[in-house]
Short mmCIF file of C-alpha atoms (C1' of nucleotides) in Angstrom, two decimals:
data_model
loop_
_atom_site.label_atom_id
_atom_site.label_comp_id
_atom_site.label_asym_id
_atom_site.label_seq_id
_atom_site.Cartn_x
_atom_site.Cartn_y
_atom_site.Cartn_z
CA MET A 1 -46.92 34.38 -46.21
CA LEU A 2 -47.94 33.90 -42.62
CA THR A 3 -47.16 36.70 -40.21
CA LEU A 4 -44.98 36.11 -37.19
CA LYS A 5 -47.83 37.39 -35.08
CA GLN A 6 -50.09 34.62 -36.33
CA ILE A 7 -47.45 32.08 -35.45
CA TYR A 8 -46.73 33.44 -31.98
CA ASP A 9 -50.38 33.96 -31.15
CA SER A 10 -51.25 30.30 -31.53
CA PRO A 11 -48.40 28.05 -32.61
CA GLU A 12 -50.36 24.86 -31.91
CA GLN A 13 -53.21 25.96 -34.15
CA ILE A 14 -50.82 26.89 -36.93
CA VAL A 15 -49.11 23.52 -36.71
CA ALA A 16 -52.46 21.73 -36.76
CA GLY A 17 -53.51 23.81 -39.76
CA LEU A 18 -50.35 23.04 -41.66
CA GLU A 19 -50.80 19.36 -40.96
CA LYS A 20 -54.33 19.59 -42.32
CA LYS A 21 -52.76 20.99 -45.45
CA HIS A 22 -50.40 18.03 -45.52
CA PHE A 23 -47.34 20.16 -45.06
CA ALA A 24 -44.44 17.99 -43.98
CA ASP A 25 -42.62 18.71 -40.72
CA ALA A 26 -45.05 21.36 -39.57
CA GLN A 27 -44.02 21.19 -35.94
CA ALA A 28 -40.31 21.31 -36.65
CA THR A 29 -40.70 24.14 -39.16
CA ILE A 30 -42.67 26.35 -36.81
CA GLU A 31 -40.15 25.71 -34.06
CA ARG A 32 -37.41 26.72 -36.42
CA VAL A 33 -39.21 29.90 -37.34
CA MET A 34 -39.37 30.88 -33.69
CA ALA A 35 -35.77 29.92 -33.09
CA ILE A 36 -34.48 31.96 -36.01
CA ASP A 37 -36.66 34.87 -34.99
CA ALA A 38 -35.25 34.75 -31.47
CA GLU A 39 -31.75 34.91 -32.92
CA ARG A 40 -32.80 37.79 -35.11
CA LYS A 41 -34.15 39.69 -32.14
CA ALA A 42 -31.00 39.08 -30.14
CA ALA A 43 -28.89 40.39 -33.00
CA GLN A 44 -31.10 43.43 -33.35
CA GLN A 45 -30.91 44.26 -29.67
CA LYS A 46 -27.13 44.16 -29.75
CA LYS A 47 -27.07 46.19 -32.91
CA ASP A 48 -29.52 48.75 -31.59
CA ALA A 49 -27.48 49.27 -28.46
CA ALA A 50 -24.30 49.80 -30.47
CA SER A 51 -26.07 52.13 -32.88
CA ALA A 52 -27.54 54.16 -30.04
CA GLU A 53 -24.09 54.63 -28.57
CA MET A 54 -22.72 55.54 -31.96
CA ASN A 55 -25.46 58.08 -32.60
CA LYS A 56 -24.83 59.68 -29.24
CA ILE A 57 -21.14 60.15 -29.98
CA SER A 58 -21.81 61.48 -33.44
CA LYS A 59 -24.20 64.01 -32.06
CA SER A 60 -21.74 65.12 -29.42
CA ILE A 61 -19.10 65.59 -32.09
CA GLY A 62 -21.44 67.83 -33.97
CA ALA A 63 -22.01 69.88 -30.84
CA LEU A 64 -18.30 70.07 -30.01
CA MET A 65 -17.43 71.20 -33.51
CA ALA A 66 -20.06 73.88 -33.29
CA GLN A 67 -18.46 75.13 -30.09
CA GLY A 68 -15.05 75.05 -31.70
CA LYS A 69 -13.71 72.39 -29.31
CA LYS A 70 -11.69 70.64 -31.94
CA ASP A 71 -9.50 68.56 -29.68
CA GLU A 72 -12.40 67.08 -27.79
CA ALA A 73 -14.14 66.33 -31.05
CA ASN A 74 -11.14 64.48 -32.32
CA ALA A 75 -10.90 62.52 -29.10
CA ALA A 76 -14.51 61.46 -29.54
CA LYS A 77 -13.84 60.43 -33.12
CA ALA A 78 -11.13 58.11 -31.92
CA GLN A 79 -13.67 56.19 -29.82
CA THR A 80 -15.88 55.29 -32.72
CA GLY A 81 -13.71 52.82 -34.56
CA GLU A 82 -14.56 49.76 -32.55
CA LEU A 83 -18.19 50.67 -32.19
CA LYS A 84 -18.50 51.10 -35.90
CA GLN A 85 -17.12 47.64 -36.42
CA ALA A 86 -19.56 46.21 -33.87
CA VAL A 87 -22.55 47.85 -35.54
CA ALA A 88 -21.51 46.43 -38.90
CA THR A 89 -21.08 42.93 -37.47
CA TYR A 90 -24.40 42.85 -35.65
CA GLU A 91 -26.15 44.40 -38.59
CA GLN A 92 -24.90 41.71 -40.88
CA GLU A 93 -25.98 39.04 -38.43
CA MET A 94 -29.40 40.62 -38.24
CA ASP A 95 -29.75 40.77 -42.01
CA THR A 96 -28.69 37.17 -42.37
CA LYS A 97 -31.25 35.99 -39.84
CA GLU A 98 -33.94 38.12 -41.36
CA GLN A 99 -33.27 36.70 -44.80
CA GLU A 100 -33.19 33.20 -43.42
CA LEU A 101 -36.50 33.80 -41.70
CA THR A 102 -38.18 35.21 -44.79
CA ASN A 103 -36.95 32.34 -46.92
CA LEU A 104 -38.37 29.87 -44.47
CA LEU A 105 -41.69 31.68 -44.15
CA LEU A 106 -42.04 31.66 -47.93
CA THR A 107 -41.99 27.87 -47.91
CA ILE A 108 -44.89 27.67 -45.46
CA PRO A 109 -48.37 27.51 -46.99
CA ASN A 110 -51.45 29.27 -45.71
CA VAL A 111 -53.43 27.67 -42.92
CA PRO A 112 -56.89 26.34 -43.80
CA TYR A 113 -60.03 27.52 -42.03
CA ALA A 114 -61.85 25.21 -39.64
CA ILE A 115 -64.56 24.21 -42.12
CA VAL A 116 -62.03 22.92 -44.65
CA PRO A 117 -62.42 19.13 -44.86
CA GLU A 118 -59.58 16.89 -43.79
CA GLY A 119 -57.96 14.96 -46.58
CA ALA A 120 -54.98 14.63 -48.81
CA SER A 121 -56.43 14.90 -52.31
CA ALA A 122 -59.36 15.60 -54.59
CA GLU A 123 -60.93 12.38 -53.29
CA ASP A 124 -61.62 14.14 -50.03
CA ASN A 125 -63.28 17.25 -51.39
CA LEU A 126 -66.75 17.85 -50.09
CA ALA A 127 -69.58 18.42 -52.53
CA VAL A 128 -71.69 21.11 -50.94
CA VAL A 129 -74.08 22.00 -53.75
CA LEU A 130 -75.42 20.25 -56.78
CA GLY A 131 -77.36 22.38 -59.22
CA ASN A 132 -79.33 22.16 -62.48
CA TRP A 133 -79.39 18.44 -62.03
CA PRO A 134 -83.01 17.14 -62.43
CA ASN A 135 -83.62 14.33 -64.90
CA ARG A 136 -79.99 13.49 -65.10
CA PRO A 137 -78.32 10.26 -64.11
CA MET A 138 -77.68 9.80 -60.44
CA ALA A 139 -80.18 12.47 -59.45
CA ASP A 140 -81.88 10.25 -56.93
CA ALA A 141 -78.74 9.12 -55.26
CA ILE A 142 -77.68 12.70 -54.83
CA ALA A 143 -81.00 14.05 -53.73
CA LYS A 144 -80.74 11.95 -50.61
CA ASN A 145 -77.64 13.69 -49.41
CA GLY A 146 -77.16 17.26 -50.45
CA ALA A 147 -73.67 17.19 -49.06
CA VAL A 148 -71.70 14.00 -49.29
CA ALA A 149 -68.12 13.08 -49.89
CA LEU A 150 -67.28 13.04 -53.55
CA ARG A 151 -66.07 9.47 -53.67
CA ASP A 152 -69.47 8.19 -52.55
CA TRP A 153 -71.27 9.10 -55.69
CA ASP A 154 -68.90 10.18 -58.34
CA SER A 155 -67.64 6.96 -59.80
CA ALA A 156 -68.62 8.35 -63.21
CA THR A 157 -65.55 10.53 -63.25
CA ASP A 158 -63.35 7.50 -63.43
CA GLU A 159 -61.33 7.89 -66.59
CA THR A 160 -61.70 4.35 -67.88
CA ILE A 161 -65.46 4.41 -67.53
CA ALA A 162 -65.57 7.80 -69.17
CA ALA A 163 -63.73 6.50 -72.19
CA GLU A 164 -66.25 3.73 -72.65
CA ARG A 165 -69.13 6.11 -72.25
CA ILE A 166 -67.79 8.45 -74.88
CA ALA A 167 -67.66 5.51 -77.19
CA GLN A 168 -71.24 4.50 -76.35
CA SER A 169 -72.75 7.93 -76.00
CA GLU A 170 -74.88 9.28 -78.77
CA LYS A 171 -73.66 12.69 -77.69
CA LEU A 172 -70.62 14.05 -79.45
CA PRO A 173 -67.68 15.47 -77.52
CA HIS A 174 -67.10 19.17 -78.06
CA TRP A 175 -64.07 18.71 -80.30
CA GLU A 176 -66.29 16.84 -82.76
CA LEU A 177 -69.01 19.46 -82.51
CA ALA A 178 -66.46 22.21 -82.98
CA LYS A 179 -65.52 20.60 -86.24
CA LYS A 180 -69.06 19.80 -87.31
CA TYR A 181 -70.22 23.42 -86.93
CA ASN A 182 -66.86 24.93 -87.83
CA LEU A 183 -66.49 26.74 -84.53
CA ILE A 184 -62.93 26.02 -83.53
CA ASP A 185 -59.90 24.95 -85.54
CA PHE A 186 -57.34 23.21 -83.37
CA ASP A 187 -55.03 22.32 -86.27
CA LEU A 188 -54.74 25.90 -87.43
CA GLY A 189 -53.77 26.84 -83.91
CA VAL A 190 -51.03 24.24 -83.97
CA LYS A 191 -49.79 25.68 -87.24
CA ILE A 192 -49.48 29.27 -86.11
CA SER A 193 -48.69 28.77 -82.41
CA GLY A 194 -48.75 25.22 -81.11
CA ALA A 195 -50.97 22.71 -79.36
CA GLY A 196 -53.25 24.30 -76.82
CA PHE A 197 -53.82 27.46 -78.82
CA PRO A 198 -57.16 27.00 -80.59
CA VAL A 199 -58.45 29.32 -83.28
CA TYR A 200 -62.08 30.31 -82.81
CA ILE A 201 -63.95 30.93 -86.02
CA GLY A 202 -67.27 32.43 -87.02
CA GLN A 203 -69.99 31.42 -84.57
CA GLY A 204 -67.26 29.96 -82.35
CA ALA A 205 -65.56 33.33 -82.06
CA ARG A 206 -68.93 34.98 -81.58
CA LEU A 207 -69.72 32.60 -78.74
CA GLN A 208 -66.48 33.59 -77.03
CA ARG A 209 -67.33 37.25 -77.31
CA ALA A 210 -70.87 36.61 -76.11
CA LEU A 211 -69.65 34.80 -73.02
CA ILE A 212 -67.09 37.46 -72.20
CA ASN A 213 -69.71 40.19 -72.49
CA PHE A 214 -72.24 38.17 -70.53
CA PHE A 215 -69.84 37.50 -67.66
CA LEU A 216 -68.66 41.10 -67.54
CA ALA A 217 -72.21 42.43 -67.65
CA GLU A 218 -73.23 40.15 -64.81
CA ALA A 219 -70.21 41.20 -62.77
CA ASN A 220 -70.96 44.86 -63.39
CA LYS A 221 -74.55 44.26 -62.28
CA ALA A 222 -73.21 42.70 -59.10
CA GLY A 223 -71.19 45.84 -58.39
CA TYR A 224 -67.77 44.85 -59.66
CA THR A 225 -65.69 47.56 -61.32
CA GLU A 226 -64.32 46.48 -64.64
CA ILE A 227 -60.57 46.62 -65.00
CA MET A 228 -58.60 46.04 -68.15
CA PRO A 229 -55.08 45.35 -66.93
CA PRO A 230 -51.88 44.53 -68.78
CA THR A 231 -51.47 40.84 -69.50
CA VAL A 232 -47.72 41.02 -69.00
CA VAL A 233 -46.32 41.66 -65.54
CA ASN A 234 -42.98 42.16 -63.84
CA GLN A 235 -41.32 39.93 -61.27
CA ALA A 236 -42.49 41.90 -58.27
CA SER A 237 -46.09 41.23 -59.25
CA GLY A 238 -45.39 37.54 -59.63
CA TYR A 239 -44.02 37.47 -56.09
CA GLY A 240 -46.87 39.57 -54.77
CA THR A 241 -49.57 37.04 -55.57
CA GLY A 242 -47.36 34.01 -55.01
CA GLN A 243 -46.79 32.67 -58.54
CA LEU A 244 -43.12 33.25 -57.92
CA PRO A 245 -40.89 31.75 -56.87
CA ASP A 246 -42.48 28.30 -56.64
CA LYS A 247 -44.59 28.20 -59.80
CA GLU A 248 -42.00 29.75 -62.04
CA GLY A 249 -42.29 27.00 -64.64
CA GLN A 250 -46.02 27.53 -65.11
CA MET A 251 -45.67 31.00 -66.57
CA TYR A 252 -44.44 32.11 -69.94
CA HIS A 253 -41.42 34.31 -69.43
CA CYS A 254 -40.11 36.96 -71.83
CA GLU A 255 -36.48 36.79 -70.92
CA VAL A 256 -35.18 39.86 -72.73
CA ASP A 257 -37.43 42.12 -70.71
CA ASP A 258 -37.86 39.83 -67.71
CA LEU A 259 -41.64 39.97 -67.93
CA TYR A 260 -44.20 37.24 -67.43
CA LEU A 261 -47.43 36.51 -69.29
CA ILE A 262 -50.16 36.36 -66.69
CA PRO A 263 -51.66 32.96 -65.86
CA THR A 264 -54.74 34.74 -64.49
CA ALA A 265 -56.05 38.29 -64.09
CA GLU A 266 -55.64 37.75 -60.37
CA VAL A 267 -52.00 38.72 -60.79
CA PRO A 268 -52.33 42.22 -62.24
CA VAL A 269 -55.63 43.06 -60.56
CA THR A 270 -54.53 42.07 -57.06
CA ASN A 271 -51.12 43.70 -57.52
CA LEU A 272 -52.89 46.98 -58.14
CA TYR A 273 -53.01 47.07 -54.35
CA ARG A 274 -49.42 46.12 -53.67
CA ASP A 275 -47.73 48.50 -51.18
CA VAL A 276 -50.93 50.39 -50.66
CA ILE A 277 -52.75 51.59 -47.57
CA ILE A 278 -56.47 51.76 -48.28
CA ASP A 279 -59.05 53.79 -46.33
CA GLU A 280 -61.52 51.46 -44.69
CA ASP A 281 -64.37 53.38 -46.31
CA LYS A 282 -63.16 52.20 -49.70
CA LEU A 283 -63.62 48.55 -48.72
CA PRO A 284 -64.72 46.16 -49.95
CA ILE A 285 -62.97 46.69 -53.25
CA LYS A 286 -64.77 44.70 -55.91
CA ASN A 287 -63.02 44.42 -59.24
CA CYS A 288 -63.54 42.24 -62.25
CA ALA A 289 -61.43 41.78 -65.33
CA TYR A 290 -61.50 39.91 -68.55
CA THR A 291 -58.08 38.85 -69.77
CA GLU A 292 -56.46 36.18 -71.78
CA CYS A 293 -54.61 33.79 -69.49
CA PHE A 294 -51.42 31.99 -70.39
CA ARG A 295 -50.26 28.76 -68.84
CA ARG A 296 -47.41 26.57 -69.89
CA GLU A 297 -49.02 23.50 -68.33
CA ALA A 298 -45.66 21.81 -68.38
CA GLY A 299 -46.00 18.09 -67.89
CA SER A 300 -49.67 17.68 -68.70
CA TYR A 301 -50.66 15.43 -71.54
CA GLY A 302 -53.11 12.73 -72.49
CA LYS A 303 -56.88 12.64 -72.51
CA ASP A 304 -57.14 15.48 -70.01
CA VAL A 305 -55.88 17.94 -72.55
CA ARG A 306 -58.14 16.93 -75.41
CA GLY A 307 -60.03 19.75 -77.12
CA LEU A 308 -60.75 22.67 -74.83
CA ASN A 309 -60.09 20.81 -71.61
CA ARG A 310 -56.66 22.30 -71.00
CA LEU A 311 -55.18 25.16 -73.01
CA HIS A 312 -52.09 27.32 -73.03
CA GLU A 313 -54.14 30.41 -73.75
CA PHE A 314 -57.71 30.95 -72.70
CA SER A 315 -60.15 33.70 -71.84
CA LYS A 316 -61.29 34.23 -68.30
CA ILE A 317 -63.25 36.75 -66.31
CA GLU A 318 -61.89 37.05 -62.81
CA ILE A 319 -63.42 38.73 -59.80
CA VAL A 320 -61.11 40.09 -57.13
CA ARG A 321 -62.05 41.43 -53.75
CA ILE A 322 -60.17 43.19 -51.04
CA ASP A 323 -61.90 43.39 -47.72
CA THR A 324 -61.58 43.68 -43.97
CA PRO A 325 -60.98 40.53 -41.91
CA GLU A 326 -64.41 40.94 -40.32
CA HIS A 327 -66.23 41.02 -43.63
CA SER A 328 -64.18 38.70 -45.80
CA ASP A 329 -66.23 35.60 -45.12
CA ALA A 330 -69.43 37.36 -46.14
CA SER A 331 -67.55 38.63 -49.20
CA HIS A 332 -66.56 35.10 -50.07
CA LYS A 333 -70.14 33.88 -49.83
CA GLU A 334 -71.29 36.70 -52.05
CA MET A 335 -68.72 35.66 -54.62
CA LEU A 336 -69.88 32.05 -54.45
CA ALA A 337 -73.47 33.16 -54.99
CA HIS A 338 -72.39 35.25 -57.95
CA VAL A 339 -70.53 32.42 -59.65
CA GLU A 340 -73.34 30.00 -58.94
CA GLY A 341 -75.79 32.48 -60.45
CA LEU A 342 -73.82 32.43 -63.69
CA LEU A 343 -74.01 28.65 -63.92
CA LYS A 344 -77.72 28.72 -63.18
CA LYS A 345 -78.29 31.22 -65.95
CA LEU A 346 -76.25 29.12 -68.34
CA GLU A 347 -78.41 26.15 -67.34
CA LEU A 348 -75.41 23.90 -66.94
CA PRO A 349 -75.37 21.07 -64.42
CA TYR A 350 -72.83 21.99 -61.80
CA ARG A 351 -71.53 21.13 -58.43
CA ILE A 352 -69.64 23.10 -55.86
CA LEU A 353 -66.85 21.44 -53.92
CA ARG A 354 -65.25 22.61 -50.75
CA LEU A 355 -61.67 21.58 -51.29
CA SER A 356 -59.92 19.46 -48.72
CA GLY A 357 -56.79 20.65 -46.97
CA GLY A 358 -54.51 18.63 -49.18
CA ASP A 359 -56.11 19.69 -52.45
CA MET A 360 -56.17 23.43 -51.82
CA SER A 361 -53.66 25.78 -53.34
CA PHE A 362 -50.63 26.86 -51.35
CA THR A 363 -51.97 30.32 -50.61
CA ALA A 364 -55.68 29.68 -49.91
CA ALA A 365 -57.36 29.48 -46.53
CA LEU A 366 -60.68 28.36 -47.97
CA CYS A 367 -61.46 27.38 -51.51
CA TYR A 368 -64.50 26.24 -53.44
CA ASP A 369 -64.27 24.74 -56.90
CA PHE A 370 -67.13 24.96 -59.36
CA GLU A 371 -67.41 22.16 -61.87
CA VAL A 372 -69.80 21.63 -64.76
CA TYR A 373 -70.82 18.23 -65.96
CA SER A 374 -69.83 17.39 -69.48
CA GLU A 375 -72.42 15.02 -70.91
CA ALA A 376 -70.35 13.64 -73.73
CA GLN A 377 -67.12 13.17 -71.81
CA HIS A 378 -68.95 12.12 -68.65
CA ARG A 379 -66.61 14.13 -66.52
CA TRP A 380 -66.77 17.11 -64.26
CA LEU A 381 -64.84 20.06 -65.61
CA GLU A 382 -63.50 22.72 -63.28
CA VAL A 383 -64.62 26.18 -64.36
CA SER A 384 -63.96 28.26 -61.28
CA SER A 385 -61.95 28.26 -58.14
CA THR A 386 -63.08 30.82 -55.61
CA SER A 387 -60.77 31.40 -52.68
CA ASN A 388 -60.25 33.43 -49.58
CA PHE A 389 -56.57 34.02 -48.90
CA ASP A 390 -57.10 35.63 -45.54
CA THR A 391 -54.06 37.85 -44.88
CA TYR A 392 -51.64 35.47 -46.55
CA GLN A 393 -51.45 37.23 -49.89
CA ALA A 394 -51.91 40.68 -48.37
CA ASN A 395 -48.88 40.14 -46.17
CA ARG A 396 -46.75 39.50 -49.21
CA LEU A 397 -48.31 42.34 -51.11
CA LYS A 398 -48.19 44.74 -48.18
CA CYS A 399 -51.82 45.47 -48.91
CA ARG A 400 -53.18 47.17 -45.83
CA TYR A 401 -56.05 49.37 -44.78
CA ARG A 402 -56.49 52.05 -42.17
CA ARG A 403 -59.14 51.00 -39.69
CA ASN A 404 -61.78 53.63 -39.00
CA GLU A 405 -62.07 52.57 -35.41
CA ASP A 406 -58.54 53.34 -34.26
CA LYS A 407 -56.75 54.48 -37.44
CA LYS A 408 -54.43 51.48 -37.17
CA VAL A 409 -52.85 50.08 -40.31
CA THR A 410 -53.97 46.47 -40.70
CA LEU A 411 -53.54 43.73 -43.29
CA CYS A 412 -56.49 43.29 -45.64
CA HIS A 413 -57.99 40.03 -46.72
CA THR A 414 -57.82 39.24 -50.42
CA LEU A 415 -60.19 36.99 -52.34
CA ASN A 416 -60.64 35.99 -55.91
CA GLY A 417 -62.52 33.66 -58.17
CA SER A 418 -63.12 32.89 -61.80
CA ALA A 419 -66.45 34.14 -63.04
CA LEU A 420 -65.87 32.33 -65.30
CA ALA A 421 -63.21 30.61 -67.39
CA LEU A 422 -64.49 30.15 -70.92
CA PRO A 423 -63.12 26.98 -72.51
CA ARG A 424 -64.73 24.38 -70.31
CA ILE A 425 -67.97 26.33 -70.23
CA VAL A 426 -67.92 26.22 -74.02
CA ALA A 427 -67.18 22.50 -73.93
CA ALA A 428 -70.14 21.82 -71.66
CA LEU A 429 -72.45 24.16 -73.54
CA LEU A 430 -71.70 22.45 -76.82
CA GLU A 431 -71.93 18.93 -75.47
CA ASN A 432 -74.93 19.33 -73.21
CA ASN A 433 -77.03 21.43 -75.55
CA GLN A 434 -76.55 19.57 -78.78
CA THR A 435 -79.74 18.75 -80.67
CA GLU A 436 -80.50 17.48 -84.11
CA ASP A 437 -81.05 21.03 -85.31
CA GLY A 438 -77.92 22.46 -83.79
CA ILE A 439 -76.64 23.67 -80.46
CA ARG A 440 -79.11 25.43 -78.22
CA ILE A 441 -77.94 28.70 -76.70
CA PRO A 442 -79.29 29.26 -73.16
CA ALA A 443 -81.84 32.08 -72.93
CA ALA A 444 -79.63 34.29 -70.76
CA LEU A 445 -76.88 34.19 -73.34
CA GLN A 446 -79.01 34.75 -76.43
CA PRO A 447 -79.01 38.56 -76.26
CA TYR A 448 -75.22 38.48 -76.23
CA PHE A 449 -74.90 35.82 -78.89
CA GLY A 450 -77.61 37.26 -81.08
CA ASP A 451 -79.28 33.96 -81.83
CA ASP A 452 -80.90 31.04 -80.04
CA MET A 453 -78.98 28.31 -81.83
CA ILE A 454 -75.67 27.48 -83.37
CA ARG A 455 -76.58 25.90 -86.67
"C1'" G B 1 -32.12 53.28 -80.16
"C1'" G B 2 -29.87 58.70 -78.84
"C1'" A B 3 -30.09 63.02 -75.25
"C1'" A B 4 -31.66 65.35 -70.73
"C1'" A B 5 -34.18 65.63 -66.09
"C1'" G B 6 -36.08 63.22 -62.01
"C1'" A B 7 -37.51 59.31 -57.92
"C1'" U B 8 -38.85 62.40 -50.61
"C1'" G B 9 -44.60 60.71 -45.91
"C1'" G B 10 -52.03 59.03 -47.99
"C1'" C B 11 -51.23 62.92 -52.11
"C1'" G B 12 -48.61 67.47 -53.87
"C1'" G B 13 -44.00 69.57 -53.01
"C1'" A B 14 -39.39 71.91 -50.07
"C1'" G B 15 -34.91 70.44 -48.37
"C1'" U B 16 -27.16 69.99 -51.10
"C1'" G B 17 -23.05 67.07 -44.87
"C1'" G B 18 -24.70 67.73 -37.97
"C1'" U B 19 -31.63 68.27 -33.08
"C1'" C B 20 -34.21 66.41 -40.62
"C1'" G B 21 -38.29 61.56 -39.66
"C1'" A B 22 -37.78 65.58 -42.56
"C1'" U B 23 -40.52 73.17 -43.76
"C1'" C B 24 -45.14 73.85 -46.15
"C1'" G B 25 -49.86 72.83 -48.70
"C1'" C B 26 -53.86 69.27 -49.46
"C1'" G B 27 -56.23 65.27 -47.26
"C1'" G B 28 -57.39 62.80 -42.38
"C1'" C B 29 -58.51 63.34 -37.12
"C1'" G B 30 -59.88 66.50 -32.62
"C1'" G B 31 -61.80 71.21 -31.15
"C1'" U B 32 -63.96 76.47 -31.36
"C1'" C B 33 -68.11 78.72 -33.92
"C1'" U B 34 -73.24 76.74 -35.77
"C1'" U B 35 -79.97 74.15 -34.61
"C1'" G B 36 -76.93 71.04 -38.13
"C1'" A B 37 -73.47 71.50 -42.03
"C1'" A B 38 -70.08 74.46 -44.87
"C1'" A B 39 -66.52 78.30 -44.38
"C1'" A B 40 -63.01 80.35 -41.00
"C1'" C B 41 -59.75 79.68 -36.93
"C1'" C B 42 -56.83 76.56 -33.26
"C1'" G B 43 -54.60 71.94 -32.40
"C1'" U B 44 -53.14 67.17 -34.19
"C1'" U B 45 -51.54 63.60 -37.94
"C1'" G B 46 -45.80 58.57 -41.34
"C1'" A B 47 -44.51 53.26 -41.60
"C1'" C B 48 -41.74 49.26 -39.71
"C1'" C B 49 -38.64 46.48 -35.99
"C1'" U B 50 -37.55 46.05 -30.78
"C1'" G B 51 -38.75 46.70 -25.43
"C1'" C B 52 -43.57 45.29 -19.84
"C1'" G B 53 -42.45 50.37 -20.05
"C1'" A B 54 -39.42 54.64 -20.35
"C1'" G B 55 -37.05 54.23 -24.48
"C1'" G B 56 -33.97 52.44 -28.57
"C1'" G B 57 -33.30 51.32 -33.77
"C1'" U B 58 -34.44 51.41 -39.19
"C1'" C B 59 -36.61 53.80 -43.40
"C1'" C B 60 -36.19 60.05 -48.17
"C1'" G B 61 -36.54 54.35 -55.48
"C1'" G B 62 -32.87 49.46 -54.77
"C1'" G B 63 -27.72 48.14 -53.73
"C1'" G B 64 -22.71 49.67 -52.55
"C1'" G B 65 -19.08 53.57 -51.01
"C1'" U B 66 -16.90 58.27 -48.55
"C1'" U B 67 -17.51 60.36 -43.36
"C1'" C B 68 -17.41 60.48 -36.35
"C1'" G B 69 -22.11 61.82 -38.90
"C1'" A B 70 -25.67 61.21 -45.46
"C1'" A B 71 -32.33 62.76 -47.85
"C1'" U B 72 -27.99 65.83 -48.91
"C1'" C B 73 -21.33 63.84 -51.72
"C1'" C B 74 -19.48 59.43 -55.01
"C1'" C B 75 -20.44 54.66 -57.77
"C1'" U B 76 -24.07 51.36 -59.62
"C1'" C B 77 -28.85 49.30 -60.82
"C1'" U B 78 -34.04 49.93 -61.61
"C1'" C B 79 -37.99 52.84 -62.86
"C1'" U B 80 -40.51 57.46 -64.47
"C1'" U B 81 -40.92 61.97 -67.31
"C1'" U B 82 -39.46 65.22 -71.47
"C1'" C B 83 -37.12 65.88 -76.38
"C1'" C B 84 -35.30 63.29 -80.92
"C1'" G B 85 -35.75 58.74 -83.93
"C1'" C B 86 -39.06 54.60 -85.12
"C1'" C B 87 -44.11 53.24 -85.05
"C1'" A B 88 -50.02 50.65 -83.99
#
RNA sequence: GGAAAGAUGGCGGAGUGGUCGAUCGCGGCGGUCUUGAAAACCGUUGACCUGCGAGGGUCCGGGGGUUCGAAUCCCUCUCUUUCCGCCA
């Protein structure tokens, strides 16, 4: 959540930022925050004064008792009744205001950075990079403007057109290929678990393992420490990274033990640093983790969820960084370069979008999505979301560091990104690399897969 | 599942009703010594809220209670460790 300091330092900027994020009633909400806080302070001042008085009397009683002046001690005791009542009253008022304030702050999203595009939805995202694109449709149009608004050139993502193209395309969608080469059995998954839980078989399973190892190896090369965290977390962790309370319905919940299946490794890996004060010398912290991710995806249905496009359980390698405010932007860029490097090595056509204010997640200050182009579905598939949360998450987590300069305890910046999520990568790999002889495995992946083709 | 013990500052670990925000050790920081470093020695070192400041307040796992006064006593919850049982 935002800190009060941020709000007091520049209320107008915060309001403008919230409006950019399409948060309703920004002005009124910020004014309310300050009003409640003023009430809280007033209550605290009254309470502090009463407590100070109380402490003084208590101390004097101790002294009087020690000197054996029992009568005077008893006289002092008699004075405390009213004071005690006053302390209790003010204290309760203070607690109420504090709770009210926290509850309100929790409803306020993070404020986007200046370079975040204006806009309410995905339509307004800004394509900043297009890669591995030569000899593909629309190349010319795109070459002219390296960075253009998505809606100018991306009519191919329109669902109705896509449906027609699938019908016309000589390329098979991945769910057909999965069947043809016996890589994934969706029906078996339905039988043992339910829709959205595919069973990977033979070369399909081997491809999963190859990708996991490839992504982890690349992350290790880039200096990320591999973590293997639990995939089940407690409530406090859910609150720490912001999945709770608002996204409660998106997580699987084991009620008997009140534990949650993680929707991303971000949750356990970032919560490693909850309630921690880190030495500045240890920053930046660079961790990576492969985990299974579990998402209920309540309410999604239809063509979007076909095949591997949207699953309840999937494998993902996540990179998580904790850094100083001064260095977090450079950290973010390094992460973007890392993720882009993976897509280059996989030889998949991709684009990088800077998300608009309205399309960003609640907690992000700056977010880039990576999408790969699926040549049978004629759609862009999101495979990574790489965000800087500024101090927003750290404030909730109480993740702080001790500055070398003045030894002050300061909130860290947290960042994370997928590097990468497997299912849609697999979808694109299968669809884009299909040949008459089988599915070509990109050179970088061959050592991990152990072959150059799926046959 | 049964039994017992425990939860204290960055870490370890004292403290069983009144200058205890907390002895001490480690670590950190400053200094002496040294060409420099190490060692040794001396000093210093919690977080948060509030106030222009002086200062005031809160915090010894969470919550509640007793008391003029609680790290210390009582209740309760959570978690951890050990032993037994079960078991990959």
